[in-house]
Coordinates of C-alpha atoms in Angstrom, one line a residue:
Chain E
M531 CA 116.8 120.4 107.2
F532 CA 117.6 122.7 110.0
L533 CA 117.3 122.5 113.8
L534 CA 115.2 125.3 115.3
R535 CA 116.4 127.1 118.3
K536 CA 113.4 129.3 118.7
K537 CA 111.0 128.9 121.5
T538 CA 107.7 127.8 120.0
K539 CA 105.7 130.0 122.3
N540 CA 107.1 133.0 120.5
I541 CA 105.8 131.7 117.2
P542 CA 102.2 132.4 116.1
L543 CA 99.8 129.5 115.9
F544 CA 98.2 130.7 112.6
R545 CA 99.2 133.5 110.3
S546 CA 96.0 133.9 108.4
Q547 CA 97.1 136.9 106.3
D548 CA 100.3 135.1 105.1
A549 CA 98.2 132.0 104.4
L550 CA 95.9 134.1 102.2
T551 CA 98.8 135.6 100.4
A552 CA 100.2 132.1 99.7
L553 CA 96.7 131.2 98.3
N554 CA 96.3 134.2 96.0
G555 CA 93.8 135.7 98.5
D556 CA 91.4 132.7 97.9
V557 CA 89.3 132.8 101.2
P558 CA 87.1 129.8 100.3
L559 CA 90.2 127.7 99.5
L560 CA 91.8 128.7 102.9
R561 CA 88.5 127.8 104.7
E562 CA 88.6 124.4 102.9
L563 CA 92.2 123.8 103.8
C564 CA 91.6 124.8 107.4
R565 CA 88.7 122.3 107.7
V566 CA 90.9 119.6 106.1
L567 CA 93.7 120.3 108.6
V568 CA 91.4 120.1 111.6
E569 CA 89.9 116.8 110.3
D570 CA 93.3 115.4 109.5
V571 CA 95.0 116.4 112.8
E572 CA 92.7 114.1 114.7
V573 CA 93.5 111.1 112.4
N574 CA 97.2 111.9 112.4
L575 CA 97.5 112.2 116.2
N576 CA 95.8 108.8 116.6
S577 CA 98.1 107.2 114.1
L578 CA 101.1 109.0 115.7
K579 CA 100.3 107.5 119.1
K580 CA 99.9 104.0 117.6
Q581 CA 103.2 104.1 115.7
W582 CA 104.8 105.5 118.8
Q583 CA 103.6 102.6 120.9
L584 CA 104.9 100.2 118.2
N585 CA 108.3 102.0 118.3
D586 CA 108.0 102.4 114.5
C587 CA 110.4 105.2 113.8
E588 CA 109.7 105.3 110.1
G589 CA 105.9 105.4 110.7
V590 CA 106.3 108.3 113.2
L591 CA 108.6 110.1 110.8
H592 CA 106.1 109.9 108.0
I593 CA 103.2 111.2 110.0
V594 CA 105.3 114.1 111.4
H595 CA 106.5 114.9 107.9
T596 CA 102.9 115.0 106.7
M597 CA 101.8 117.2 109.6
K598 CA 104.7 119.6 109.0
N599 CA 103.8 120.0 105.3
S600 CA 100.1 120.5 106.0
A601 CA 100.8 123.1 108.7
A602 CA 103.3 124.9 106.5
L603 CA 100.8 125.1 103.6
I604 CA 98.5 127.4 105.6
K605 CA 101.1 129.0 107.9
C606 CA 100.3 127.2 111.1
E607 CA 103.8 128.0 112.1
Q608 CA 104.0 126.7 115.7
L609 CA 102.9 123.2 114.5
Q610 CA 105.2 123.4 111.5
Y611 CA 108.2 124.3 113.6
T612 CA 107.5 121.6 116.2
C613 CA 107.1 119.0 113.6
T614 CA 110.2 120.2 111.7
E615 CA 112.3 119.9 114.8
M616 CA 110.9 116.4 115.6
E617 CA 111.5 115.3 112.0
Y618 CA 115.1 116.5 112.2
K619 CA 115.7 114.6 115.4
L620 CA 114.2 111.4 114.0
R621 CA 116.2 111.5 110.8
K622 CA 119.4 112.2 112.7
S623 CA 118.9 109.4 115.1
M624 CA 117.8 107.0 112.3
G625 CA 121.0 107.8 110.4
M626 CA 123.1 107.0 113.5
G627 CA 121.3 103.7 113.9
Q628 CA 119.7 104.6 117.2
E629 CA 116.5 102.8 118.0
F630 CA 114.0 105.4 119.1
P631 CA 115.2 108.8 120.1
L632 CA 112.2 110.8 121.4
A633 CA 110.8 111.0 124.8
I634 CA 107.0 110.9 125.3
T635 CA 107.1 114.6 126.1
S636 CA 107.8 115.3 122.4
L637 CA 104.7 113.5 121.5
Q638 CA 102.7 115.4 124.1
Q639 CA 104.1 118.7 122.9
V640 CA 103.1 118.0 119.3
E641 CA 99.6 116.9 120.5
K642 CA 99.2 120.1 122.5
I643 CA 100.3 122.4 119.7
A644 CA 98.1 120.5 117.2
V645 CA 95.1 120.9 119.4
D646 CA 95.9 124.6 120.0
T647 CA 96.3 125.1 116.3
C648 CA 92.9 123.5 115.6
H649 CA 91.3 125.9 118.1
A650 CA 92.9 128.8 116.4
L651 CA 91.7 127.6 113.0
Q652 CA 88.2 127.0 114.2
L653 CA 88.1 130.5 115.7
W654 CA 89.2 132.0 112.4
L655 CA 86.6 129.9 110.6
R656 CA 83.9 131.3 112.8
Q657 CA 85.1 134.8 112.5
T658 CA 85.6 134.7 108.7
P659 CA 82.3 134.4 106.8
G660 CA 82.3 131.8 104.0
Q661 CA 81.6 132.9 100.5
G662 CA 78.8 131.0 98.9
Chain M
M357 CA 92.2 121.5 78.7
A358 CA 94.9 119.3 80.1
R359 CA 94.5 116.2 82.1
I360 CA 96.5 116.3 85.3
L361 CA 97.1 113.6 88.0
V362 CA 98.3 114.7 91.4
V363 CA 100.0 112.0 93.5
D364 CA 100.4 113.1 97.1
D365 CA 99.4 111.4 100.3
E366 CA 98.7 114.8 101.9
R367 CA 95.1 115.7 101.4
M368 CA 95.8 119.4 101.8
A369 CA 98.4 119.4 99.1
R370 CA 96.0 117.5 96.8
T371 CA 93.3 120.0 97.5
M372 CA 95.5 122.9 96.7
V373 CA 96.8 121.4 93.5
R374 CA 93.2 120.6 92.5
R375 CA 92.2 124.2 93.0
A376 CA 95.1 125.5 91.0
C377 CA 94.3 123.1 88.1
E378 CA 90.6 123.8 88.1
H379 CA 91.3 127.5 88.3
L380 CA 93.4 127.1 85.1
G381 CA 90.6 125.1 83.5
H382 CA 92.2 121.7 83.6
Q383 CA 90.9 118.3 84.6
V384 CA 92.3 116.7 87.7
E385 CA 92.5 113.2 89.2
E386 CA 93.9 112.5 92.6
A387 CA 95.9 109.6 94.0
A388 CA 97.2 109.2 97.6
S389 CA 99.7 106.4 97.0
L390 CA 101.9 105.0 94.2
M391 CA 99.5 102.1 93.9
E392 CA 96.5 104.3 93.3
A393 CA 98.6 106.4 91.0
E394 CA 99.5 103.4 88.8
V395 CA 95.8 102.6 88.4
A396 CA 94.9 106.3 87.7
A397 CA 97.8 106.9 85.3
A398 CA 96.5 104.2 83.0
H399 CA 93.7 106.6 82.0
G400 CA 96.2 108.9 80.3
H401 CA 97.4 112.3 81.4
D402 CA 99.4 115.2 80.2
L403 CA 101.1 116.0 83.6
I404 CA 101.7 114.1 86.7
L405 CA 102.5 116.0 89.9
L406 CA 104.4 113.5 92.0
D407 CA 105.3 113.7 95.6
V408 CA 108.5 112.1 96.7
M409 CA 107.7 110.6 100.1
L410 CA 104.7 108.4 99.7
P411 CA 103.4 105.7 102.0
D412 CA 104.3 102.9 99.7
G413 CA 107.5 104.1 98.3
D414 CA 109.7 106.8 96.8
G415 CA 108.1 108.8 94.0
L416 CA 111.4 109.5 92.4
S417 CA 111.9 105.8 91.6
R418 CA 108.7 105.7 89.5
I419 CA 109.3 108.8 87.3
Q420 CA 110.4 106.8 84.3
A421 CA 107.6 104.3 84.7
F422 CA 105.0 107.1 84.9
S423 CA 106.5 108.9 81.9
A424 CA 105.9 105.7 79.8
M425 CA 102.2 105.5 80.8
P426 CA 99.4 106.4 78.3
G427 CA 99.7 109.9 77.1
A428 CA 103.4 109.9 77.8
P429 CA 102.8 112.4 80.6
H430 CA 105.5 114.8 81.9
V431 CA 106.3 114.5 85.6
L432 CA 106.6 117.4 87.9
V433 CA 108.1 116.4 91.3
I434 CA 106.8 117.9 94.5
T435 CA 109.6 117.7 97.0
G436 CA 109.2 118.4 100.7
Y437 CA 112.8 118.8 101.4
G438 CA 113.5 122.0 99.4
H439 CA 117.2 121.5 99.1
G440 CA 119.4 121.0 96.0
D441 CA 119.7 117.2 96.4
G442 CA 116.0 116.5 96.1
A443 CA 115.8 118.7 93.0
E444 CA 118.9 117.3 91.4
Q445 CA 117.6 113.7 92.0
A446 CA 114.2 114.6 90.5
L447 CA 115.7 116.1 87.3
R448 CA 118.2 113.3 87.0
A449 CA 115.4 110.8 87.2
G450 CA 113.7 112.5 84.3
A451 CA 111.3 114.9 85.9
L452 CA 110.5 118.0 83.8
D453 CA 110.7 120.3 86.8
Y454 CA 110.2 120.3 90.6
I455 CA 108.2 122.3 93.1
T456 CA 109.2 122.6 96.7
K457 CA 106.8 122.5 99.6
P458 CA 105.2 124.4 101.1
L459 CA 103.3 125.1 98.0
Y460 CA 102.3 128.7 97.0
L461 CA 99.3 128.9 94.7
P462 CA 100.8 131.7 92.4
D463 CA 104.0 129.7 92.0
L464 CA 102.2 126.5 91.5
E465 CA 100.0 128.0 88.7
K466 CA 103.1 129.4 87.1
V467 CA 104.9 126.1 87.1
L468 CA 101.8 124.3 85.7
N469 CA 101.4 126.9 82.9
K470 CA 105.1 126.7 82.0
A471 CA 105.1 122.9 81.9
L472 CA 101.9 122.7 79.8
A473 CA 103.1 125.4 77.4
W474 CA 106.4 123.5 77.0
R475 CA 104.5 120.2 76.4
E476 CA 102.3 121.9 73.8
Q477 CA 105.4 123.4 72.0
R478 CA 107.0 120.0 72.1
R479 CA 103.9 118.3 70.6
G480 CA 103.9 120.9 67.9
R481 CA 107.4 120.2 66.9
I482 CA 106.8 116.4 66.7
R483 CA 103.5 116.9 64.8
A484 CA 105.2 119.2 62.3
F485 CA 107.8 116.5 61.6
Q486 CA 107.0 114.1 58.8
F487 CA 109.0 111.0 58.2
D488 CA 107.4 107.6 58.0
K489 CA 110.6 105.5 57.9
L490 CA 111.3 106.2 61.6
V491 CA 109.1 103.8 63.4
G492 CA 108.3 103.7 67.1
K493 CA 106.5 105.4 69.9
S494 CA 108.8 105.0 72.8
Q495 CA 109.7 107.9 75.1
A496 CA 113.3 107.7 73.9
L497 CA 112.2 108.0 70.2
L498 CA 109.8 110.8 71.0
E499 CA 112.7 112.7 72.5
V500 CA 114.6 112.1 69.2
F501 CA 111.7 113.4 67.2
E502 CA 111.6 116.5 69.4
A503 CA 115.3 117.2 68.8
M504 CA 114.8 116.5 65.1
G505 CA 111.9 119.0 65.0
E506 CA 114.1 121.6 66.6
A507 CA 117.0 120.8 64.2
A508 CA 114.8 120.8 61.1
A509 CA 113.5 124.3 61.9
S510 CA 116.9 125.8 62.3
H511 CA 120.0 126.3 60.2
V512 CA 122.6 125.1 62.6
N513 CA 124.9 122.1 62.2
V514 CA 123.7 118.9 63.6
L515 CA 125.7 116.0 65.1
I516 CA 123.9 112.7 65.2
Q517 CA 125.4 110.2 67.6
G518 CA 124.4 106.6 68.0
E519 CA 125.6 103.0 67.7
T520 CA 125.9 101.4 64.3
G521 CA 122.5 100.4 62.9
T522 CA 120.5 102.9 64.9
G523 CA 119.3 104.8 61.8
K524 CA 121.6 107.8 61.7
D525 CA 121.4 108.1 57.9
L526 CA 117.6 108.0 58.1
V527 CA 117.5 110.8 60.6
A528 CA 119.9 112.9 58.5
Q529 CA 117.7 112.4 55.4
A530 CA 114.6 113.2 57.5
L531 CA 116.2 116.4 58.7
H532 CA 116.9 117.5 55.2
E533 CA 113.4 116.6 53.9
N534 CA 111.8 118.6 56.7
S535 CA 114.1 121.6 56.6
F536 CA 114.0 124.8 54.7
R537 CA 116.5 123.2 52.3
A538 CA 114.3 120.4 51.3
E539 CA 114.1 121.6 47.7
G540 CA 117.9 121.7 47.6
P541 CA 120.4 118.8 47.0
Y542 CA 121.0 116.2 49.7
V543 CA 124.7 115.1 49.4
T544 CA 126.1 112.3 51.4
L545 CA 129.7 111.2 52.0
D546 CA 130.9 108.3 54.1
C547 CA 134.2 109.4 55.6
A548 CA 135.2 105.9 56.4
A549 CA 134.9 104.6 52.9
L550 CA 137.6 106.6 51.2
P551 CA 141.4 107.1 51.7
P552 CA 142.5 110.6 52.9
T553 CA 143.7 111.9 49.5
L554 CA 140.6 110.9 47.7
L555 CA 138.4 112.2 50.5
S556 CA 140.0 115.7 50.2
T557 CA 139.3 115.9 46.4
Q558 CA 135.8 114.4 46.9
L559 CA 135.0 117.1 49.5
F560 CA 136.7 120.2 48.0
G561 CA 136.9 119.2 44.3
H562 CA 139.9 119.9 42.1
A563 CA 141.1 121.7 39.0
K564 CA 142.0 120.0 35.8
G565 CA 145.7 118.9 36.0
A566 CA 145.9 119.5 39.8
F567 CA 147.5 116.1 40.2
T568 CA 148.4 113.1 38.1
G569 CA 145.2 111.6 36.6
A570 CA 143.1 114.8 37.1
D571 CA 142.2 115.0 33.5
R572 CA 139.2 117.1 34.2
S573 CA 138.1 119.4 37.0
R574 CA 135.7 118.1 39.6
E575 CA 133.2 120.2 41.5
G576 CA 133.4 118.6 44.9
L577 CA 130.7 117.6 47.3
L578 CA 130.8 120.9 49.3
R579 CA 130.0 122.8 46.2
A580 CA 127.4 120.2 45.1
A581 CA 125.6 120.7 48.5
H582 CA 125.1 124.4 47.8
M583 CA 121.6 125.5 49.1
G584 CA 121.1 121.9 50.4
T585 CA 122.4 119.6 53.0
L586 CA 125.8 117.8 53.3
F587 CA 125.6 114.6 55.3
L588 CA 129.0 113.4 56.5
D589 CA 128.6 109.9 57.8
E590 CA 131.3 108.5 60.2
V591 CA 132.7 112.0 60.7
G592 CA 135.0 110.6 63.4
E593 CA 137.0 109.1 60.5
L594 CA 137.7 112.4 58.9
P595 CA 141.5 112.5 58.8
L596 CA 143.2 115.2 61.0
E597 CA 145.0 116.7 57.9
I598 CA 141.6 117.5 56.3
Q599 CA 139.9 118.7 59.4
G600 CA 141.6 122.1 59.4
N601 CA 140.4 122.9 55.8
F602 CA 137.0 121.5 56.5
L603 CA 136.7 123.7 59.6
R604 CA 137.5 126.8 57.6
A605 CA 134.9 125.8 55.0
L606 CA 132.4 125.2 57.7
E607 CA 133.0 128.6 59.3
N608 CA 133.2 130.7 56.1
R609 CA 131.3 128.6 53.7
R610 CA 134.3 129.3 51.4
F611 CA 137.0 126.8 50.4
R612 CA 139.6 126.4 47.7
P613 CA 139.4 123.3 45.5
V614 CA 142.8 121.4 45.0
G615 CA 144.8 123.2 42.3
E616 CA 142.5 126.2 42.1
K617 CA 143.5 129.8 42.8
E618 CA 140.1 131.2 43.6
E619 CA 138.0 130.3 46.6
V620 CA 134.5 128.9 46.0
Y621 CA 131.4 129.8 48.0
S622 CA 128.9 127.2 49.0
D623 CA 125.9 127.7 51.3
F624 CA 125.5 124.2 52.7
R625 CA 124.0 122.9 55.9
L626 CA 126.1 120.2 57.6
V627 CA 124.6 117.2 59.3
A628 CA 127.3 114.8 60.6
A629 CA 127.0 111.4 62.2
T630 CA 129.2 109.2 64.2
N631 CA 129.2 106.1 66.4
K632 CA 132.3 107.3 68.1
D633 CA 132.8 109.4 71.2
I634 CA 134.2 112.5 69.5
R635 CA 134.6 114.4 72.7
H636 CA 136.9 111.7 73.9
M637 CA 138.7 111.7 70.6
A638 CA 139.2 115.4 70.9
E639 CA 140.6 115.0 74.4
E640 CA 143.0 112.4 73.1
G641 CA 144.1 114.6 70.2
L642 CA 142.5 112.4 67.6
F643 CA 140.0 115.0 66.5
R644 CA 140.2 118.8 66.4
P645 CA 138.3 120.2 69.4
D646 CA 137.4 123.4 67.5
L647 CA 135.8 121.3 64.8
F648 CA 134.0 119.2 67.4
Y649 CA 132.4 122.3 68.9
R650 CA 131.4 123.6 65.5
L651 CA 129.8 120.2 64.6
Q652 CA 127.5 120.0 67.6
G653 CA 125.2 122.9 67.1
I654 CA 122.4 120.5 67.9
R655 CA 123.2 117.0 69.1
I656 CA 120.8 114.2 68.5
H657 CA 121.5 111.0 70.4
L658 CA 119.9 107.9 68.9
P659 CA 119.2 105.3 71.6
P660 CA 120.3 101.7 70.9
L661 CA 117.4 99.3 70.3
R662 CA 118.0 97.5 73.6
E663 CA 117.0 100.8 75.3
R664 CA 113.7 101.1 73.4
K665 CA 112.6 97.5 73.2
E666 CA 108.9 98.6 73.4
D667 CA 109.3 99.7 69.8
I668 CA 110.3 96.2 68.6
P669 CA 106.8 94.9 67.9
L670 CA 106.0 98.0 65.8
L671 CA 109.3 97.7 63.9
V672 CA 108.7 94.0 63.3
S673 CA 105.3 94.7 61.9
H674 CA 106.7 97.4 59.7
F675 CA 109.5 95.2 58.4
L676 CA 107.1 92.3 57.8
T677 CA 104.8 94.5 55.8
H678 CA 107.7 95.7 53.7
A679 CA 109.0 92.2 53.2
A680 CA 105.6 91.0 52.0
Q681 CA 105.4 93.9 49.6
E682 CA 108.9 93.3 48.2
M683 CA 108.3 89.6 47.8
Q684 CA 104.7 90.0 46.7
T685 CA 103.5 87.6 49.2
S686 CA 100.8 87.8 51.9
P687 CA 101.9 89.4 55.2
K688 CA 103.0 87.0 57.9
L689 CA 102.2 87.2 61.6
P690 CA 104.7 86.6 64.4
D691 CA 103.6 84.2 67.2
E692 CA 104.1 85.1 70.8
D693 CA 107.3 83.0 71.3
F694 CA 108.8 84.6 68.1
M695 CA 108.2 88.0 69.6
E696 CA 109.5 87.0 73.0
T697 CA 112.7 85.8 71.5
L698 CA 113.2 89.1 69.6
L699 CA 112.5 91.0 72.9
A700 CA 115.0 88.9 74.8
Y701 CA 117.8 89.5 72.3
P702 CA 120.2 92.5 72.9
W703 CA 120.4 93.6 69.3
P704 CA 124.1 94.7 69.1
G705 CA 123.5 95.6 65.4
N706 CA 120.4 97.5 66.4
I707 CA 117.6 98.2 63.9
R708 CA 119.7 97.2 60.9
E709 CA 120.2 93.7 62.5
L710 CA 116.5 93.5 63.4
R711 CA 115.4 94.3 59.8
H712 CA 117.7 91.6 58.3
T713 CA 116.6 89.1 60.9
V714 CA 112.9 89.8 60.2
Q715 CA 113.5 89.6 56.5
S716 CA 115.4 86.3 56.8
A717 CA 112.7 84.9 59.0
H718 CA 110.1 85.9 56.4
V719 CA 112.0 84.0 53.8
A720 CA 112.7 81.0 56.1
A721 CA 109.0 80.7 56.8
G722 CA 108.2 80.0 53.2
S723 CA 104.5 79.7 52.7
T724 CA 103.7 79.4 56.4
P725 CA 101.6 82.4 57.5
I726 CA 102.8 82.4 61.1
L727 CA 106.4 83.1 62.2
H728 CA 107.8 80.8 64.9
P729 CA 111.1 81.1 66.8
H730 CA 112.6 78.3 64.6
H731 CA 112.3 80.6 61.6
L732 CA 114.9 82.9 63.3
P733 CA 118.6 82.6 62.6
K734 CA 120.3 80.0 64.8
E735 CA 122.8 82.5 66.3
I736 CA 119.9 84.6 67.7
R737 CA 118.2 81.6 69.2
I738 CA 121.5 80.4 70.8
A739 CA 122.3 83.9 72.2
V740 CA 118.8 84.2 73.7
S741 CA 118.9 80.7 75.3
Q742 CA 122.4 81.3 76.6
S743 CA 121.5 84.6 78.2
R744 CA 118.5 83.0 79.8
F745 CA 120.7 80.2 81.3
S746 CA 123.4 82.6 82.5
R747 CA 120.7 84.7 84.3
V748 CA 119.5 81.7 86.3
G749 CA 121.4 81.2 89.6
S750 CA 121.8 84.7 90.8
Y751 CA 119.1 86.0 93.1
S752 CA 120.5 89.5 92.9
N753 CA 119.6 89.3 89.2
V754 CA 116.0 88.3 90.1
I755 CA 115.8 91.4 92.4
H756 CA 117.4 93.5 89.7
A757 CA 114.9 92.3 87.2
H758 CA 112.0 93.1 89.5
R759 CA 113.4 96.6 90.0
Q760 CA 113.7 97.1 86.3
G761 CA 110.1 95.9 85.9
D762 CA 111.2 92.9 83.9
T763 CA 108.7 90.6 85.5
S764 CA 109.0 88.0 82.7
M765 CA 112.6 87.5 83.5
A766 CA 112.1 87.5 87.2
G767 CA 109.3 85.1 86.8
S768 CA 111.1 82.7 84.6
I769 CA 114.2 82.7 86.8
S770 CA 112.1 82.2 89.9
S771 CA 110.2 79.3 88.4
E772 CA 113.3 77.6 87.0
R773 CA 115.1 78.1 90.3
S774 CA 112.2 76.7 92.3
N775 CA 112.3 73.5 90.2
S776 CA 116.0 72.9 90.5
A777 CA 117.2 74.1 93.9
P778 CA 116.0 74.6 97.4
L779 CA 114.6 78.0 98.2
P780 CA 116.8 80.1 100.4
T781 CA 115.4 82.0 103.4
L782 CA 114.2 85.6 102.9
K783 CA 117.0 86.7 105.2
E784 CA 119.7 85.0 103.0
C785 CA 118.2 86.4 99.9
R786 CA 118.1 89.9 101.4
A787 CA 121.7 89.7 102.6
E788 CA 122.9 88.6 99.2
A789 CA 121.0 91.5 97.6
E790 CA 122.4 94.0 100.1
N791 CA 125.9 92.7 99.5
H792 CA 125.5 92.9 95.8
Y793 CA 124.1 96.4 96.1
L794 CA 127.0 97.6 98.4
D795 CA 129.5 96.2 95.8
R796 CA 128.0 98.3 93.1
L797 CA 127.4 101.3 95.3
L798 CA 131.0 101.4 96.6
Q799 CA 132.3 100.8 93.1
Q800 CA 130.3 103.7 91.6
S801 CA 131.2 106.0 94.5
R802 CA 134.8 104.9 94.5
G803 CA 134.6 104.4 98.2
D804 CA 133.5 108.0 98.9
M805 CA 131.0 107.5 101.7
T806 CA 129.3 110.9 101.3
K807 CA 128.7 110.2 97.6
A808 CA 127.7 106.7 98.3
A809 CA 125.1 107.8 100.8
K810 CA 123.8 110.3 98.4
L811 CA 123.5 107.7 95.6
A812 CA 121.8 105.3 97.9
G813 CA 119.4 107.9 99.2
V814 CA 120.3 107.2 102.8
S815 CA 122.2 109.0 105.5
R816 CA 125.9 108.2 106.0
G817 CA 125.1 106.8 109.4
H818 CA 122.6 104.4 107.9
L819 CA 125.2 103.4 105.3
Y820 CA 127.9 102.8 107.9
E821 CA 125.5 100.7 109.8
L822 CA 124.8 98.6 106.7
M823 CA 128.5 98.1 106.0
R824 CA 129.2 97.1 109.6
K825 CA 126.4 94.5 109.3
H826 CA 128.1 93.0 106.3
G827 CA 131.6 93.2 107.8
R828 CA 132.9 95.9 105.5
T829 CA 135.3 98.6 106.4
P830 CA 135.0 102.1 104.8
G831 CA 137.8 103.1 102.6
K832 CA 138.9 99.6 101.6
H833 CA 137.3 99.5 98.1

């Protein structure tokens, strides 16, 4: 695990070409994965808010970890990096026995980037015709 | 077409694995949690792709359980961490390989192809191997069959290691009968059975008049094994003074019988067996290291019966059939309690002891068609009841039993305990288990906190916190 020092605004929301390379150029698969991510983001953000309110560090960590992996799969890099950083902070603080380390601004940041990512994916889905 | 189960709570990862599997022409099932996976795995699969961080637990802790499910699937771990520790833990836990996230479709397909090709090759080796005296279908025995298949197909020396009574001689015989030398002689020698001087002449042979009493020449077992297999049982007992000559014979396939001038050639294949730790003996100077290295071209480790208890019912049935045939009686059937007693016994004498026990129970049962526990030797019944009693009273044992999947033990302890003593609170029970765990953890890690944290799968901070909670100080162990 590594702590990122980059500013997220310099990182692209969605690298569609890299995502296609990682999927062997399979456009229908990328379209399917984009749709799944958009659907899951809404569910994950709701769960994240609930766990946050309950101060459930483990629960928050699990959702952030899931979002990070999903984002990484199709190169939604800004979301991936934000979640990676948040996961790192959570793990570090849990290891030190702290109760709950993150400010609400972190949650708001993840939420904002997740929504922006979904918009970028939806735009790509509209611009890229489906096959079959 | 292979049957593949993907266990991952991330829908995107499951979607991608599904696409990869379907693209390769395989059948896929999906599970989003360990609980779902346990239900699905009962259908039988060739491969299970298992995520580590699942909502209801750690995938790594279930690798062995999944490997023992129908179809004896191989497990590929999908780790989201991507560093050495996760991979090492996965392989140590018995995974065939690991894949790091984020997944790349081309890499994923390569790993799947490689794993399935390996599995097919392994099946071929096991299928090609014929020997009906080795009974069992446990994962541990399948691994032995696989190593045997590999050994039978090659010419290299084989070292069979295992406790007494695990069937080393049967494995050696099976190797010979399934090897290219099956038509040649199979010569055996128990190194523990003869004094050193006699052992030397037995192995190398001697000329007429080579020593007092040598009224005729003797060929020797190395020569007798020409074009066949020489099985040296208890090779750890081979005296040091003979080991040098034997090493030379092993390397050159040439040796000089006692009292002969000319060297003799013999093309033999060596299979050696031991219940001793020869590596340790070599380190202690009790066995020649160079000979040790020459012996272990292929090593086959025979697991003790207590590590493959799932084979006991099959073995019992096999021995009962044989006993009935030998005694020309009708076959007897074990009742549930009889089998439970056998399963609870640790079998220090392994399969040999089980065979004798079943035979004696068969005799003790007389004309009764069903075998009950009272037909078993008294010592076995006493040992089993003692071990049951000694296990009662320790809650940490209950937890251990649950973790090992030994629900019968855990259940019996719980029920006996509940009848005889007041139930402690959950907090007390948890504290005792944590204390017990810390004892073992710190003992195994020798007080090294980094190592301990790694073993426990928690951060060092978390471990320090736990130690503080139980009033322990790092470094005082």
